[in-house]
Amino acid sequence: MNIPVRHATAAAKLAIVDCDIHPAFRKPSDLYPFMAARWREHMTTYGEHLRQGLSGQLQWPRMMAAGLRVDTFPEDGPPGSDLELMRRQHLDANGVEYGMLMQLSKGGMEERNLEFAAALSHAINEWQLETFVKPEPRLRAGIVVPQEDAAFAVKEIEHRAADRSFAQIIISPRSSDPLGHRRYWPIFEAAERCNLPIGLHVQGFSGGHASTSSGWPTYYMEEHYAATTGMQNTVTSLVFEGVFERFPKLKVVLIEGGFAWAPALCWRMDKHWERMRSETPHVTRPPSEYIREHVWFTTQPIEEPENPQHLAEVIEWIGWDRLMFSTDYPHWDFDHPQHTFKFAMTDAQKSKVFRDNARALYNLP
Amino acid sequence: MKRQVVARAGDVPPGQCKLVTVAGREIGVFNIGGQYFALANRCPHEGGPLCQGRIGPLVTSDGPGTYRLDRNREFLRCPWHGWEFDIRTGQSWCDPKSTRARQFQVTVEPGEKLVKGPYVAETFPVSVEEEYVVVEV
């Protein structure tokens, strides 16, 4: 069983960087001030046409109150939409020095109408600035772009890149083709050129694919687990398509996809590379080396082995410099900074995971 | 040890929880069919505000395809991660041996007795005609 809280080691008083905070709009029309009249009209009349069968709803039931922490609902609007509550309940209470915003819906990543997707992307980026980052300098926006329209994505990235309010580029890890495909390379090229990491957060929408590799699951518990296997598919594609060989300075963050699987995946990929390397001669080094150099992992929802020390051993394989703390506030599977790690960490390890790795990666002052 | 009068008996309706503060601790007082129980408002898993969670039944099954709802309004589900606790014992359903919500003694006392002492109702006016919930910490 999991180890209860009394064995927890506290990250007492350490200022932290939270690499996964979900903002929300009170209502979709909050985006209207940032959209041209043509797209306001489109949104009102037609709404979204998403990369999934059942437009406008998630494909599976969600835990708790629509997937949200029950105590995070403000008086008006959904959790994450009230900056004052976010400050009081999370940023102040948990010593958050910087929080990375992860806006997933209505940013165009899942929209099939690419012109509308571009309008949504631009609007959601403006909205993040006006609603959250300008009033709260601890927060950093992500440049949300539709990965299926690389040409627009590059323009939006270049438009935002000089603004330090934005710390990374956000695209879906469940792209229409596996993400290493060349149609997405202009985005990676722009990311490398602008020195911005690519943030890949597990998606409520699975890009028109079944959410597990063996089909649609029956239960939320099955789907939640599939977030980790989906991330493995994505990172495998990035490695074998040669993305890290072509873009040697590219940095990728896998957000909310777990990390305990990474050593085993690397061992297996290295083994296959030793035998079948000639199929992909552009992959000139063992796959694990690319992952070690280019990939960062966020912690939440952290794996909780019966013997907490086993997790420390897994992190040794991944590297203490590649793991970044995250809470997922205000979602139901939130990890609390004082209870996330149930084994003793050195001060140096704590500083890296809770703060310094993210500060270095995201170039935070 | 400290005993404190926290509510009139009628202030905690059956199946409900009333959040009170005793000696600086937040405590949830529950009424299950006229029996009162008190649990710390702190989940033993990761410290979430346990008593603000949903009170409901226990769902169990004897095998795939059969489902049963038992003990309606006797289980508390933490508002953060959904861990389920037996309100009567504080025990976690999934890990009853080692994960337990902190429990406190609760009694219902007639106002007449409370007025005589030795327990002083510090924050709560007591009249001899009613019954009161008393929590011990």
Coordinates of C-alpha atoms in Angstrom, one line a residue:
Chain A
M1 CA 0.0 0.0 0.0
N2 CA 0.9 3.6 -0.2
I3 CA 2.8 5.1 2.7
P4 CA 0.7 7.5 4.7
V5 CA 1.6 11.1 5.4
R6 CA 3.3 10.7 8.8
H7 CA 6.3 9.2 7.0
A8 CA 6.6 12.1 4.6
T9 CA 9.6 14.3 4.4
A10 CA 8.8 18.0 4.1
A11 CA 10.2 20.4 1.5
A12 CA 9.8 22.9 4.4
K13 CA 9.9 26.5 3.5
L14 CA 11.7 26.0 0.2
A15 CA 10.5 28.4 -2.5
I16 CA 9.3 26.2 -5.3
V17 CA 8.6 26.3 -9.0
D18 CA 5.4 24.6 -9.9
C19 CA 5.6 23.3 -13.4
D20 CA 1.9 22.5 -13.9
I21 CA -0.8 24.9 -12.9
H22 CA -4.1 25.0 -14.9
P23 CA -5.8 28.3 -15.3
A24 CA -9.4 28.5 -16.6
F25 CA -11.7 31.0 -18.1
R26 CA -15.0 31.7 -16.4
K27 CA -16.8 31.2 -19.7
P28 CA -15.6 30.7 -23.3
S29 CA -16.7 34.2 -24.3
D30 CA -13.9 35.5 -22.0
L31 CA -11.8 34.9 -25.1
Y32 CA -13.9 37.2 -27.4
P33 CA -12.0 40.4 -26.6
F34 CA -8.9 38.7 -28.1
M35 CA -10.6 37.4 -31.2
A36 CA -11.5 39.0 -34.5
A37 CA -15.2 39.5 -35.1
R38 CA -15.1 36.8 -37.8
W39 CA -14.0 34.2 -35.3
R40 CA -16.3 35.4 -32.5
E41 CA -19.1 34.8 -35.0
H42 CA -17.8 31.4 -35.9
M43 CA -17.4 30.4 -32.3
T44 CA -20.9 31.5 -31.5
T45 CA -22.5 29.8 -34.5
Y46 CA -20.5 26.6 -34.9
G47 CA -18.3 26.2 -31.9
E48 CA -15.4 23.9 -31.9
H49 CA -14.8 20.8 -34.2
L50 CA -12.3 18.8 -32.2
R51 CA -10.1 15.9 -33.1
Q52 CA -12.4 13.4 -31.5
G53 CA -15.7 11.6 -32.2
L54 CA -17.9 13.3 -29.6
S55 CA -17.3 17.0 -30.1
G56 CA -17.6 19.2 -27.1
Q57 CA -17.2 16.6 -24.4
L58 CA -14.5 14.4 -22.9
Q59 CA -14.7 10.8 -24.0
W60 CA -14.7 9.4 -20.5
P61 CA -16.1 10.3 -17.1
R62 CA -13.8 12.2 -14.8
M63 CA -13.0 11.6 -11.2
M64 CA -14.5 13.8 -8.4
A65 CA -16.0 17.0 -9.5
A66 CA -15.3 16.9 -13.3
G67 CA -11.6 16.1 -12.5
L68 CA -11.2 19.0 -10.1
R69 CA -10.1 19.3 -6.5
V70 CA -13.4 19.7 -4.7
D71 CA -12.1 22.5 -2.5
T72 CA -10.9 24.7 -5.4
F73 CA -14.3 25.9 -6.7
P74 CA -14.6 29.7 -6.5
E75 CA -18.0 31.3 -5.8
D76 CA -18.3 32.1 -9.5
G77 CA -16.7 30.2 -12.4
P78 CA -14.7 27.0 -12.5
P79 CA -11.6 26.1 -10.5
G80 CA -8.5 28.0 -11.8
S81 CA -10.5 31.0 -13.0
D82 CA -10.2 33.0 -9.8
L83 CA -6.7 34.4 -9.4
E84 CA -7.3 35.6 -5.9
L85 CA -8.3 32.0 -4.8
M86 CA -5.3 30.6 -6.7
R87 CA -3.0 32.9 -4.8
R88 CA -4.5 32.3 -1.4
Q89 CA -5.0 28.5 -1.7
H90 CA -1.9 27.6 -3.7
L91 CA 0.8 30.3 -4.7
D92 CA 1.0 31.8 -1.2
A93 CA 0.1 28.7 0.9
N94 CA 2.7 26.5 -0.8
G95 CA 5.5 29.0 -1.4
V96 CA 5.3 29.0 -5.2
E97 CA 8.0 31.3 -6.5
Y98 CA 7.1 30.7 -10.1
G99 CA 4.1 28.8 -11.6
M100 CA 4.0 27.5 -15.2
L101 CA 0.5 27.9 -16.7
M102 CA -0.7 25.0 -18.6
Q103 CA -3.8 26.0 -20.7
L104 CA -5.1 23.0 -22.5
S105 CA -8.5 23.8 -23.8
K106 CA -9.5 26.3 -26.5
G107 CA -5.9 26.9 -27.6
G108 CA -6.4 25.3 -31.0
M109 CA -4.4 22.1 -30.4
E110 CA -7.4 19.9 -31.0
E111 CA -9.3 22.1 -33.4
R112 CA -9.7 20.7 -36.9
N113 CA -10.5 24.0 -38.6
L114 CA -7.0 25.3 -38.8
E115 CA -7.9 29.0 -39.4
F116 CA -10.1 28.9 -36.3
A117 CA -7.4 27.0 -34.5
A118 CA -5.0 29.9 -35.2
A119 CA -7.5 32.4 -33.9
L120 CA -8.0 30.4 -30.7
S121 CA -4.3 30.0 -30.3
H122 CA -3.7 33.8 -30.6
A123 CA -6.6 34.6 -28.3
I124 CA -5.7 32.1 -25.6
N125 CA -2.1 33.5 -25.5
E126 CA -3.4 37.1 -25.1
W127 CA -5.9 35.9 -22.5
Q128 CA -3.1 34.2 -20.4
L129 CA -1.2 37.5 -20.4
E130 CA -4.0 39.8 -19.6
T131 CA -5.8 37.5 -17.1
F132 CA -3.0 35.9 -15.2
V133 CA 0.6 36.9 -16.0
K134 CA 0.3 40.7 -16.0
P135 CA -1.6 40.8 -12.6
E136 CA 0.5 38.0 -11.1
P137 CA 4.2 38.1 -12.0
R138 CA 4.9 34.7 -10.4
L139 CA 3.0 33.1 -13.2
R140 CA 4.5 32.3 -16.7
A141 CA 2.4 31.6 -19.7
G142 CA 3.0 28.9 -22.3
I143 CA 2.8 29.7 -26.1
V144 CA -0.1 27.4 -27.0
V145 CA 0.0 26.6 -30.7
P146 CA -1.9 24.2 -33.0
Q147 CA 0.8 21.6 -33.9
E148 CA -1.3 20.6 -37.0
D149 CA -0.6 24.0 -38.6
A150 CA 3.2 24.3 -38.3
A151 CA 3.4 27.4 -40.4
F152 CA 1.0 29.4 -38.2
A153 CA 2.6 27.9 -35.1
V154 CA 6.0 29.2 -36.1
K155 CA 4.6 32.7 -36.6
E156 CA 2.9 32.7 -33.2
I157 CA 6.1 31.4 -31.5
E158 CA 8.2 34.1 -33.2
H159 CA 5.6 36.8 -32.2
R160 CA 5.8 35.8 -28.5
A161 CA 9.4 34.6 -28.2
A162 CA 11.0 37.8 -26.9
D163 CA 8.3 38.3 -24.2
R164 CA 9.6 36.7 -21.0
S165 CA 6.0 36.3 -19.8
F166 CA 6.1 33.1 -22.0
A167 CA 8.4 30.4 -20.8
Q168 CA 7.7 27.5 -23.2
I169 CA 5.8 26.3 -26.3
I170 CA 2.8 24.0 -25.7
I171 CA 1.6 21.5 -28.3
S172 CA -0.2 18.2 -27.9
P173 CA 1.7 15.0 -27.4
R174 CA -1.2 13.3 -29.1
S175 CA -0.7 14.9 -32.5
S176 CA -2.4 13.6 -35.6
D177 CA 0.8 11.7 -36.6
P178 CA 3.3 10.6 -34.0
L179 CA 5.0 13.8 -33.0
G180 CA 8.5 13.0 -34.4
H181 CA 7.0 13.2 -37.9
R182 CA 8.6 15.8 -40.2
R183 CA 5.4 17.9 -40.6
Y184 CA 6.0 19.1 -37.0
W185 CA 9.7 19.9 -37.5
P186 CA 9.2 23.6 -38.2
I187 CA 7.9 23.9 -34.7
F188 CA 11.0 22.2 -33.3
E189 CA 13.2 24.4 -35.4
A190 CA 11.5 27.5 -34.1
A191 CA 11.7 26.3 -30.5
E192 CA 15.5 25.7 -30.9
R193 CA 16.0 29.0 -32.6
C194 CA 14.1 30.9 -29.9
N195 CA 15.6 28.8 -27.1
L196 CA 12.2 27.8 -25.7
P197 CA 11.4 24.3 -24.4
I198 CA 8.5 22.4 -25.8
G199 CA 6.0 21.5 -23.1
L200 CA 4.0 18.3 -23.8
H201 CA 1.2 17.9 -21.3
V202 CA -1.1 14.8 -21.4
Q203 CA -4.3 15.6 -23.1
G204 CA -7.9 15.2 -22.1
F205 CA -8.4 14.7 -25.8
S206 CA -6.4 12.0 -27.5
G207 CA -6.1 13.6 -30.9
G208 CA -8.7 11.4 -32.7
H209 CA -6.8 8.3 -31.6
A210 CA -8.1 5.8 -29.1
S211 CA -6.7 6.9 -25.7
T212 CA -5.0 3.6 -25.2
S213 CA -2.9 1.7 -27.8
S214 CA -5.3 -1.3 -27.5
G215 CA -8.5 0.8 -28.0
W216 CA -11.0 2.8 -26.0
P217 CA -11.0 1.9 -22.3
T218 CA -14.0 1.2 -20.2
Y219 CA -12.9 3.0 -17.0
Y220 CA -11.3 6.3 -16.1
M221 CA -8.7 4.4 -14.1
E222 CA -7.6 2.6 -17.3
E223 CA -7.5 5.9 -19.2
H224 CA -5.5 7.8 -16.5
Y225 CA -2.9 5.1 -16.6
A226 CA -2.7 5.3 -20.4
A227 CA -1.3 8.9 -20.1
T228 CA 2.0 7.2 -19.3
T229 CA 2.0 4.8 -22.3
G230 CA 0.9 7.7 -24.6
M231 CA 4.0 9.7 -23.5
Q232 CA 6.2 6.7 -24.2
N233 CA 4.9 6.5 -27.7
T234 CA 5.6 10.2 -28.2
V235 CA 9.1 10.2 -26.9
T236 CA 9.9 7.0 -28.9
S237 CA 8.8 8.8 -32.0
L238 CA 10.9 11.9 -31.3
V239 CA 14.0 9.7 -30.8
F240 CA 13.6 7.4 -33.8
E241 CA 12.5 10.0 -36.3
G242 CA 15.8 11.7 -35.5
V243 CA 14.3 14.9 -34.1
F244 CA 17.0 15.2 -31.4
E245 CA 19.7 14.5 -34.0
R246 CA 18.4 17.2 -36.3
F247 CA 17.8 19.7 -33.5
P248 CA 20.6 19.2 -31.0
K249 CA 19.6 22.0 -28.7
L250 CA 15.9 21.1 -28.5
K251 CA 14.5 20.7 -25.0
V252 CA 11.3 18.8 -24.3
V253 CA 9.3 18.6 -21.1
L254 CA 6.9 15.7 -20.5
I255 CA 4.2 17.0 -18.2
E256 CA 1.9 14.8 -16.1
G257 CA 3.0 11.7 -18.0
G258 CA 4.9 9.9 -15.2
F259 CA 8.6 9.2 -15.2
A260 CA 9.2 5.8 -13.5
W261 CA 8.8 4.1 -16.9
A262 CA 11.6 6.0 -18.5
P263 CA 14.6 3.8 -17.4
A264 CA 12.9 0.7 -18.6
L265 CA 11.9 2.3 -22.0
C266 CA 15.5 3.5 -22.4
W267 CA 16.9 0.0 -21.7
R268 CA 14.5 -1.5 -24.3
M269 CA 15.2 1.1 -26.9
D270 CA 19.0 0.8 -26.5
K271 CA 18.7 -3.0 -26.9
H272 CA 16.7 -2.7 -30.1
W273 CA 19.1 0.0 -31.4
E274 CA 22.0 -2.3 -30.9
R275 CA 20.3 -4.9 -33.2
M276 CA 18.4 -2.7 -35.7
R277 CA 20.4 0.5 -35.8
S278 CA 20.8 0.3 -39.5
E279 CA 17.1 0.8 -40.1
T280 CA 17.5 4.3 -38.6
P281 CA 21.1 5.2 -39.4
H282 CA 20.3 8.8 -38.6
V283 CA 20.0 7.8 -34.9
T284 CA 23.7 7.7 -34.4
R285 CA 23.8 7.2 -30.6
P286 CA 22.0 4.9 -28.2
P287 CA 18.4 6.3 -27.7
S288 CA 18.9 6.6 -24.0
E289 CA 21.5 9.3 -24.6
Y290 CA 19.1 11.5 -26.5
I291 CA 16.5 11.2 -23.7
R292 CA 19.1 11.9 -21.0
E293 CA 20.1 15.1 -22.9
H294 CA 16.8 16.4 -24.3
V295 CA 14.0 15.3 -22.0
W296 CA 12.8 16.7 -18.7
F297 CA 10.0 15.2 -16.6
T298 CA 7.5 16.7 -14.2
T299 CA 6.6 14.9 -11.0
Q300 CA 2.8 14.8 -10.7
P301 CA 1.0 12.4 -10.4
I302 CA 4.0 10.9 -8.8
E303 CA 4.5 7.1 -8.6
E304 CA 4.1 5.9 -5.1
P305 CA 5.9 2.5 -4.6
E306 CA 5.3 0.6 -1.4
N307 CA 9.0 1.0 -0.6
P308 CA 9.5 4.8 -1.3
Q309 CA 13.3 4.2 -1.7
H310 CA 12.6 2.4 -5.0
L311 CA 11.5 5.8 -6.4
A312 CA 14.8 7.3 -5.4
E313 CA 16.6 4.6 -7.3
V314 CA 14.5 5.3 -10.4
I315 CA 15.4 9.0 -10.2
E316 CA 19.1 8.1 -10.1
W317 CA 18.6 6.5 -13.5
I318 CA 16.7 9.5 -14.9
G319 CA 19.0 12.1 -13.3
W320 CA 18.2 14.5 -10.5
D321 CA 18.8 17.3 -12.9
R322 CA 15.9 16.2 -15.2
L323 CA 13.0 16.0 -12.7
M324 CA 10.9 19.1 -12.0
F325 CA 8.2 19.4 -9.3
S326 CA 4.6 20.0 -10.3
T327 CA 1.2 20.1 -8.5
D328 CA -1.5 20.1 -11.3
Y329 CA -3.5 22.6 -9.2
P330 CA -6.5 22.7 -9.2
H331 CA -7.0 19.2 -10.6
W332 CA -8.1 16.3 -8.3
D333 CA -4.9 14.4 -8.5
F334 CA -2.9 17.4 -7.2
D335 CA 0.4 16.6 -5.4
H336 CA 1.2 18.6 -2.3
P337 CA 4.8 19.8 -2.2
Q338 CA 5.3 18.7 1.4
H339 CA 3.9 15.2 0.8
T340 CA 5.1 14.3 -2.7
F341 CA 8.4 12.6 -1.8
K342 CA 8.1 10.0 0.9
F343 CA 11.8 9.3 1.1
A344 CA 14.6 11.4 2.5
M345 CA 16.2 13.8 -0.1
T346 CA 19.4 15.7 0.3
D347 CA 19.2 19.5 0.4
A348 CA 20.8 19.5 -3.0
Q349 CA 18.3 17.1 -4.5
K350 CA 15.4 19.1 -3.0
S351 CA 16.7 22.3 -4.5
K352 CA 17.1 20.8 -7.9
V353 CA 13.7 19.1 -8.1
F354 CA 11.6 21.8 -6.4
R355 CA 13.3 24.9 -7.9
D356 CA 16.6 24.9 -9.7
N357 CA 16.0 22.5 -12.6
A358 CA 13.0 24.5 -13.6
R359 CA 14.7 27.9 -13.1
A360 CA 17.6 26.8 -15.3
L361 CA 15.4 25.2 -18.0
Y362 CA 12.9 28.0 -18.2
N363 CA 15.5 30.8 -17.8
L364 CA 13.7 32.2 -14.8
P365 CA 15.4 35.2 -13.1
Chain B
M1 CA -7.1 16.8 27.6
K2 CA -9.7 19.4 26.8
R3 CA -13.5 19.0 26.4
Q4 CA -15.4 21.5 24.5
V5 CA -19.0 22.0 23.7
V6 CA -19.1 22.5 19.9
A7 CA -22.7 22.5 18.8
R8 CA -26.3 21.9 19.8
A9 CA -27.2 18.3 19.0
G10 CA -29.7 19.5 16.4
D11 CA -27.1 21.5 14.6
V12 CA -25.5 18.4 13.0
P13 CA -28.3 16.7 11.0
P14 CA -28.2 13.0 10.3
G15 CA -25.8 12.2 7.5
Q16 CA -24.1 15.6 7.7
C17 CA -20.9 17.1 9.0
K18 CA -20.3 20.2 11.0
L19 CA -16.8 21.7 10.9
V20 CA -15.7 23.0 14.3
T21 CA -12.4 24.3 15.9
V22 CA -11.3 22.8 19.2
A23 CA -8.0 23.9 20.8
G24 CA -6.8 25.2 17.4
R25 CA -7.7 22.0 15.6
E26 CA -10.2 21.8 12.8
I27 CA -12.5 18.8 13.5
G28 CA -15.5 17.5 11.5
V29 CA -18.4 16.3 13.7
F30 CA -20.6 13.7 11.9
N31 CA -24.0 12.4 12.8
I32 CA -24.8 8.9 11.6
G33 CA -28.3 8.0 12.6
G34 CA -28.1 9.8 15.9
Q35 CA -24.6 8.6 16.7
Y36 CA -21.9 11.2 16.6
F37 CA -18.3 10.8 15.4
A38 CA -15.4 13.3 15.1
L39 CA -12.5 13.2 12.7
A40 CA -9.6 15.6 12.1
N41 CA -10.0 17.8 9.1
R42 CA -6.7 16.5 7.7
C43 CA -6.4 13.6 5.4
P44 CA -3.7 11.1 6.6
H45 CA -2.7 10.6 2.9
E46 CA -1.5 14.1 1.9
G47 CA -3.1 16.5 4.4
G48 CA -6.1 17.5 2.3
P49 CA -9.2 19.0 4.1
L50 CA -10.8 15.6 4.6
C51 CA -14.1 16.7 6.2
Q52 CA -15.0 19.0 3.3
G53 CA -15.2 15.8 1.2
R54 CA -18.4 14.1 0.0
I55 CA -20.2 11.8 2.4
G56 CA -21.6 8.8 0.7
P57 CA -22.0 5.0 0.6
L58 CA -19.5 2.3 0.1
V59 CA -19.7 0.7 -3.3
T60 CA -18.6 -3.0 -3.3
S61 CA -18.9 -6.0 -5.6
D62 CA -18.8 -9.8 -5.3
G63 CA -17.6 -10.0 -8.9
P64 CA -17.7 -8.3 -12.3
G65 CA -21.3 -7.4 -13.1
T66 CA -22.6 -7.2 -9.5
Y67 CA -22.6 -4.0 -7.5
R68 CA -23.8 -3.1 -4.1
L69 CA -24.2 0.2 -2.2
D70 CA -23.8 -0.3 1.5
R71 CA -23.8 1.9 4.6
N72 CA -25.2 5.0 3.0
R73 CA -23.7 8.3 4.3
E74 CA -21.1 6.5 6.5
F75 CA -18.1 7.0 4.2
L76 CA -16.1 10.1 3.6
R77 CA -14.2 10.8 0.4
C78 CA -11.2 13.2 0.6
P79 CA -11.8 16.2 -1.7
W80 CA -8.2 16.0 -3.0
H81 CA -7.4 12.4 -4.1
G82 CA -10.6 10.6 -3.3
W83 CA -9.3 8.3 -0.5
E84 CA -12.3 6.8 1.3
F85 CA -12.6 6.7 5.1
D86 CA -15.0 4.9 7.4
I87 CA -16.5 7.8 9.5
R88 CA -17.2 5.4 12.4
T89 CA -13.5 4.3 12.7
G90 CA -11.5 6.8 10.7
Q91 CA -10.0 3.8 8.9
S92 CA -9.0 4.0 5.2
W93 CA -11.0 1.5 3.1
C94 CA -8.0 0.6 0.9
D95 CA -5.4 0.6 3.7
P96 CA -7.2 0.1 7.0
K97 CA -4.2 -1.2 8.9
S98 CA -1.9 1.8 8.5
T99 CA -3.9 4.7 7.2
R100 CA -6.4 6.1 9.6
A101 CA -7.9 9.6 10.0
R102 CA -7.4 11.0 13.5
Q103 CA -10.5 10.3 15.6
F104 CA -11.7 12.2 18.6
Q105 CA -14.1 11.3 21.4
V106 CA -17.6 12.8 21.1
T107 CA -20.4 12.6 23.6
V108 CA -23.9 14.2 23.7
E109 CA -24.5 15.8 27.0
P110 CA -27.6 17.4 28.5
G111 CA -27.3 21.1 29.0
E112 CA -28.2 20.7 32.7
K113 CA -25.0 18.7 33.3
L114 CA -22.8 21.0 31.3
V115 CA -24.0 24.1 33.1
K116 CA -22.9 22.4 36.4
G117 CA -19.4 21.8 35.1
P118 CA -16.6 20.8 35.4
Y119 CA -16.5 21.4 31.6
V120 CA -16.9 24.9 30.7
A121 CA -18.5 25.8 27.4
E122 CA -16.0 28.5 26.4
T123 CA -17.3 29.5 23.1
F124 CA -20.9 28.3 23.2
P125 CA -23.9 29.4 25.2
V126 CA -25.5 26.5 26.9
S127 CA -29.1 26.2 28.2
V128 CA -30.3 23.5 30.5
E129 CA -33.2 22.5 28.2
E130 CA -31.1 21.2 25.3
E131 CA -28.5 18.6 24.4
Y132 CA -25.0 19.4 23.2
V133 CA -22.2 17.7 21.3
V134 CA -19.0 17.7 23.3
V135 CA -15.6 16.9 21.7
E136 CA -12.6 15.8 23.6
V137 CA -9.1 16.5 22.3

